[in-house]
PDB file of C-alpha atoms in Angstrom:
ATOM      1  CA  UNK Y   1    -244.303 -30.023  69.178  1.00  0.00           C
ATOM      2  CA  UNK Y   2    -246.886 -28.854  71.697  1.00  0.00           C
ATOM      3  CA  UNK Y   3    -249.307 -31.286  73.333  1.00  0.00           C
ATOM      4  CA  UNK Y   4    -252.326 -30.562  75.498  1.00  0.00           C
ATOM      5  CA  UNK Y   5    -251.959 -32.962  78.441  1.00  0.00           C
ATOM      6  CA  UNK Y   6    -255.680 -33.331  79.079  1.00  0.00           C
ATOM      7  CA  UNK Y   7    -256.922 -33.846  75.499  1.00  0.00           C
ATOM      8  CA  UNK Y   8    -253.652 -35.084  73.898  1.00  0.00           C
ATOM      9  CA  UNK Y   9    -254.260 -32.669  71.013  1.00  0.00           C
ATOM     10  CA  UNK Y  10    -250.975 -31.971  69.244  1.00  0.00           C
ATOM     11  CA  UNK Y  11    -249.562 -28.978  67.349  1.00  0.00           C
ATOM     12  CA  UNK Y  12    -246.376 -29.419  65.308  1.00  0.00           C
ATOM     13  CA  UNK Y  13    -244.132 -26.533  64.299  1.00  0.00           C
ATOM     14  CA  UNK Y  14    -240.985 -26.934  62.209  1.00  0.00           C
ATOM     15  CA  UNK Y  15    -238.090 -24.708  63.239  1.00  0.00           C
ATOM     16  CA  UNK Y  16    -234.892 -23.982  61.351  1.00  0.00           C
ATOM     17  CA  UNK Y  17    -233.207 -22.607  64.476  1.00  0.00           C
ATOM     18  CA  UNK Y  18    -233.696 -23.288  68.175  1.00  0.00           C
ATOM     19  CA  UNK Y  19    -233.575 -19.553  68.807  1.00  0.00           C
ATOM     20  CA  UNK Y  20    -237.040 -19.253  67.199  1.00  0.00           C
ATOM     21  CA  UNK Y  21    -238.740 -21.249  69.990  1.00  0.00           C
ATOM     22  CA  UNK Y  22    -239.925 -18.130  71.853  1.00  0.00           C
ATOM     23  CA  UNK Y  23    -241.477 -16.563  68.724  1.00  0.00           C
ATOM     24  CA  UNK Y  24    -243.258 -19.758  67.709  1.00  0.00           C
ATOM     25  CA  UNK Y  25    -244.446 -20.395  71.262  1.00  0.00           C
ATOM     26  CA  UNK Y  26    -245.907 -16.878  71.430  1.00  0.00           C
ATOM     27  CA  UNK Y  27    -247.835 -17.523  68.182  1.00  0.00           C
ATOM     28  CA  UNK Y  28    -248.975 -20.910  69.494  1.00  0.00           C
ATOM     29  CA  UNK Y  29    -250.171 -19.417  72.779  1.00  0.00           C
ATOM     30  CA  UNK Y  30    -252.164 -16.731  70.945  1.00  0.00           C
ATOM     31  CA  UNK Y  31    -253.682 -19.299  68.562  1.00  0.00           C
ATOM     32  CA  UNK Y  32    -254.504 -21.691  71.395  1.00  0.00           C
ATOM     33  CA  UNK Y  33    -256.151 -18.952  73.461  1.00  0.00           C
ATOM     34  CA  UNK Y  34    -258.287 -17.850  70.501  1.00  0.00           C
ATOM     35  CA  UNK Y  35    -259.307 -21.363  69.415  1.00  0.00           C
ATOM     36  CA  UNK Y  36    -259.845 -23.082  72.740  1.00  0.00           C
ATOM     37  CA  UNK Y  37    -260.775 -19.994  74.753  1.00  0.00           C
ATOM     38  CA  UNK Y  38    -258.707 -20.955  77.780  1.00  0.00           C
ATOM     39  CA  UNK Y  39    -255.501 -19.668  79.325  1.00  0.00           C
ATOM     40  CA  UNK Y  40    -252.251 -21.618  79.325  1.00  0.00           C
ATOM     41  CA  UNK Y  41    -251.049 -21.927  82.919  1.00  0.00           C
ATOM     42  CA  UNK Y  42    -248.220 -24.472  82.863  1.00  0.00           C
ATOM     43  CA  UNK Y  43    -245.624 -25.622  80.355  1.00  0.00           C
ATOM     44  CA  UNK Y  44    -243.513 -28.741  80.767  1.00  0.00           C
ATOM     45  CA  UNK Y  45    -240.430 -29.037  78.564  1.00  0.00           C
ATOM     46  CA  UNK Y  46    -237.050 -30.670  78.431  1.00  0.00           C
ATOM     47  CA  UNK Y  47    -234.059 -28.792  79.773  1.00  0.00           C
ATOM     48  CA  UNK Y  48    -232.522 -28.060  76.378  1.00  0.00           C
ATOM     49  CA  UNK Y  49    -231.318 -24.719  75.052  1.00  0.00           C
ATOM     50  CA  UNK Y  50    -234.424 -23.747  73.060  1.00  0.00           C
ATOM     51  CA  UNK Y  51    -236.640 -23.641  76.147  1.00  0.00           C
ATOM     52  CA  UNK Y  52    -234.087 -22.219  78.563  1.00  0.00           C
ATOM     53  CA  UNK Y  53    -233.085 -19.135  76.578  1.00  0.00           C
ATOM     54  CA  UNK Y  54    -233.497 -15.813  78.392  1.00  0.00           C
ATOM     55  CA  UNK Y  55    -236.061 -14.570  75.860  1.00  0.00           C
ATOM     56  CA  UNK Y  56    -238.247 -17.640  76.405  1.00  0.00           C
ATOM     57  CA  UNK Y  57    -237.968 -17.511  80.200  1.00  0.00           C
ATOM     58  CA  UNK Y  58    -238.791 -13.794  80.185  1.00  0.00           C
ATOM     59  CA  UNK Y  59    -241.858 -14.403  78.041  1.00  0.00           C
ATOM     60  CA  UNK Y  60    -243.123 -17.142  80.377  1.00  0.00           C
ATOM     61  CA  UNK Y  61    -242.727 -14.829  83.391  1.00  0.00           C
ATOM     62  CA  UNK Y  62    -244.584 -11.990  81.663  1.00  0.00           C
ATOM     63  CA  UNK Y  63    -247.415 -14.319  80.602  1.00  0.00           C
ATOM     64  CA  UNK Y  64    -247.530 -15.889  84.100  1.00  0.00           C
ATOM     65  CA  UNK Y  65    -246.900 -19.368  82.779  1.00  0.00           C
ATOM     66  CA  UNK Y  66    -245.273 -21.818  85.179  1.00  0.00           C
ATOM     67  CA  UNK Y  67    -242.401 -23.393  83.233  1.00  0.00           C
ATOM     68  CA  UNK Y  68    -241.499 -26.843  84.542  1.00  0.00           C
ATOM     69  CA  UNK Y  69    -238.233 -28.296  83.224  1.00  0.00           C
ATOM     70  CA  UNK Y  70    -237.539 -32.023  83.122  1.00  0.00           C
ATOM     71  CA  UNK Y  71    -234.094 -33.556  83.435  1.00  0.00           C
ATOM     72  CA  UNK Y  72    -232.106 -34.078  80.245  1.00  0.00           C
ATOM     73  CA  UNK Y  73    -232.005 -37.656  78.918  1.00  0.00           C
ATOM     74  CA  UNK Y  74    -234.854 -38.868  81.133  1.00  0.00           C
ATOM     75  CA  UNK Y  75    -237.691 -39.624  78.708  1.00  0.00           C
ATOM     76  CA  UNK Y  76    -239.696 -41.385  81.431  1.00  0.00           C
ATOM     77  CA  UNK Y  77    -240.517 -38.030  83.012  1.00  0.00           C
ATOM     78  CA  UNK Y  78    -241.939 -36.633  79.768  1.00  0.00           C
ATOM     79  CA  UNK Y  79    -243.714 -39.771  78.504  1.00  0.00           C
ATOM     80  CA  UNK Y  80    -246.589 -38.061  76.685  1.00  0.00           C
ATOM     81  CA  UNK Y  81    -244.299 -35.999  74.475  1.00  0.00           C
ATOM     82  CA  UNK Y  82    -241.820 -38.838  73.879  1.00  0.00           C
ATOM     83  CA  UNK Y  83    -244.618 -41.177  72.786  1.00  0.00           C
ATOM     84  CA  UNK Y  84    -246.104 -38.524  70.482  1.00  0.00           C
ATOM     85  CA  UNK Y  85    -242.650 -37.984  68.935  1.00  0.00           C
ATOM     86  CA  UNK Y  86    -242.483 -41.707  68.127  1.00  0.00           C
ATOM     87  CA  UNK Y  87    -245.939 -41.602  66.516  1.00  0.00           C
ATOM     88  CA  UNK Y  88    -245.066 -38.568  64.383  1.00  0.00           C
ATOM     89  CA  UNK Y  89    -241.764 -40.135  63.273  1.00  0.00           C
ATOM     90  CA  UNK Y  90    -243.575 -43.366  62.341  1.00  0.00           C
ATOM     91  CA  UNK Y  91    -246.087 -41.381  60.300  1.00  0.00           C
ATOM     92  CA  UNK Y  92    -243.268 -39.516  58.536  1.00  0.00           C
ATOM     93  CA  UNK Y  93    -241.513 -42.774  57.648  1.00  0.00           C
ATOM     94  CA  UNK Y  94    -244.678 -44.019  55.907  1.00  0.00           C
ATOM     95  CA  UNK Y  95    -244.424 -41.113  53.451  1.00  0.00           C
ATOM     96  CA  UNK Y  96    -241.157 -42.571  52.142  1.00  0.00           C
ATOM     97  CA  UNK Y  97    -243.199 -45.307  50.471  1.00  0.00           C
ATOM     98  CA  UNK Y  98    -245.641 -42.847  48.920  1.00  0.00           C
ATOM     99  CA  UNK Y  99    -243.068 -40.876  46.944  1.00  0.00           C
ATOM    100  CA  UNK Y 100    -243.603 -41.438  43.253  1.00  0.00           C
ATOM    101  CA  UNK Y 101    -241.500 -40.477  40.236  1.00  0.00           C
ATOM    102  CA  UNK Y 102    -243.306 -38.268  37.762  1.00  0.00           C
ATOM    103  CA  UNK Y 103    -242.778 -36.070  34.722  1.00  0.00           C
ATOM    104  CA  UNK Y 104    -244.033 -32.524  34.247  1.00  0.00           C
ATOM    105  CA  UNK Y 105    -246.018 -32.261  31.000  1.00  0.00           C
ATOM    106  CA  UNK Y 106    -246.443 -28.549  30.310  1.00  0.00           C
ATOM    107  CA  UNK Y 107    -247.467 -26.937  27.027  1.00  0.00           C
ATOM    108  CA  UNK Y 108    -245.518 -28.027  23.950  1.00  0.00           C
ATOM    109  CA  UNK Y 109    -243.410 -24.852  23.786  1.00  0.00           C
ATOM    110  CA  UNK Y 110    -242.137 -25.215  27.337  1.00  0.00           C
ATOM    111  CA  UNK Y 111    -242.297 -28.986  27.732  1.00  0.00           C
ATOM    112  CA  UNK Y 112    -239.533 -30.410  29.871  1.00  0.00           C
ATOM    113  CA  UNK Y 113    -239.160 -34.082  30.541  1.00  0.00           C
ATOM    114  CA  UNK Y 114    -237.424 -34.178  33.878  1.00  0.00           C
ATOM    115  CA  UNK Y 115    -237.769 -36.824  36.518  1.00  0.00           C
ATOM    116  CA  UNK Y 116    -239.023 -35.247  39.718  1.00  0.00           C
ATOM    117  CA  UNK Y 117    -240.580 -36.410  42.989  1.00  0.00           C
ATOM    118  CA  UNK Y 118    -244.233 -35.922  43.928  1.00  0.00           C
ATOM    119  CA  UNK Y 119    -244.655 -34.212  47.318  1.00  0.00           C
ATOM    120  CA  UNK Y 120    -248.397 -33.608  47.555  1.00  0.00           C
ATOM    121  CA  UNK Y 121    -251.281 -31.533  46.288  1.00  0.00           C
ATOM    122  CA  UNK Y 122    -251.097 -27.761  46.734  1.00  0.00           C
ATOM    123  CA  UNK Y 123    -254.461 -26.321  47.712  1.00  0.00           C
ATOM    124  CA  UNK Y 124    -253.150 -23.052  49.112  1.00  0.00           C
ATOM    125  CA  UNK Y 125    -255.467 -20.135  48.373  1.00  0.00           C
ATOM    126  CA  UNK Y 126    -252.831 -17.529  49.289  1.00  0.00           C
ATOM    127  CA  UNK Y 127    -250.838 -17.870  46.079  1.00  0.00           C
ATOM    128  CA  UNK Y 128    -253.716 -18.932  43.774  1.00  0.00           C
ATOM    129  CA  UNK Y 129    -251.739 -21.921  42.493  1.00  0.00           C
ATOM    130  CA  UNK Y 130    -253.548 -25.227  42.481  1.00  0.00           C
ATOM    131  CA  UNK Y 131    -251.717 -28.294  41.338  1.00  0.00           C
ATOM    132  CA  UNK Y 132    -249.252 -30.975  42.318  1.00  0.00           C
ATOM    133  CA  UNK Y 133    -246.249 -30.054  44.440  1.00  0.00           C
ATOM    134  CA  UNK Y 134    -243.193 -31.502  42.748  1.00  0.00           C
ATOM    135  CA  UNK Y 135    -239.590 -31.545  44.007  1.00  0.00           C
ATOM    136  CA  UNK Y 136    -236.867 -31.172  41.372  1.00  0.00           C
ATOM    137  CA  UNK Y 137    -233.716 -32.839  42.791  1.00  0.00           C
ATOM    138  CA  UNK Y 138    -231.439 -31.184  40.209  1.00  0.00           C
ATOM    139  CA  UNK Y 139    -232.352 -27.591  41.093  1.00  0.00           C
ATOM    140  CA  UNK Y 140    -233.522 -28.349  44.667  1.00  0.00           C
ATOM    141  CA  UNK Y 141    -236.716 -26.385  44.033  1.00  0.00           C
ATOM    142  CA  UNK Y 142    -240.378 -27.155  44.639  1.00  0.00           C
ATOM    143  CA  UNK Y 143    -242.571 -26.630  41.559  1.00  0.00           C
ATOM    144  CA  UNK Y 144    -246.369 -26.469  41.439  1.00  0.00           C
ATOM    145  CA  UNK Y 145    -247.811 -27.877  38.207  1.00  0.00           C
ATOM    146  CA  UNK Y 146    -251.227 -29.060  37.067  1.00  0.00           C
ATOM    147  CA  UNK Y 147    -249.909 -31.236  34.245  1.00  0.00           C
ATOM    148  CA  UNK Y 148    -248.032 -34.174  35.699  1.00  0.00           C
ATOM    149  CA  UNK Y 149    -247.635 -37.736  34.446  1.00  0.00           C
ATOM    150  CA  UNK Y 150    -246.941 -40.256  37.213  1.00  0.00           C
ATOM    151  CA  UNK Y 151    -244.606 -43.193  36.622  1.00  0.00           C
ATOM    152  CA  UNK Y 152    -245.948 -45.728  39.100  1.00  0.00           C
ATOM    153  CA  UNK Y 153    -243.668 -48.491  37.824  1.00  0.00           C
ATOM    154  CA  UNK Y 154    -240.625 -46.754  39.384  1.00  0.00           C
ATOM    155  CA  UNK Y 155    -241.946 -46.298  42.937  1.00  0.00           C
TER     156      UNK Y 155
END
């Protein structure tokens, strides 16, 4: 999560590995420079492995970004980020109540009646699929379908 200290604007990036921090930060810095038209001068982060890797430190030096590290396990020093983490986690916990069981109702030839979980609406123009994002717990796959029947009695 990246937060602008002056405006409190927040960018959230999900990482599968801590080693990807440098790559994602580089993309964030480029995006931020293009959108806000200002240069990043200082970065404050915790003293954990993702932000102290050689690749990340080297990138900060090359980009002339002052990297300030806070002490580990001292959330009082990094209050803005810690508070934003709490807000994001609270927002994520609300989604637990919005999950609804549903059934995919495709054409008669391919009709499957499987109980799946509704994740959201897919409006992604890159893959030209518009419909409901459904998670199938049996195959652990996400399916996009337009024909879904929601069972609101089982929420």
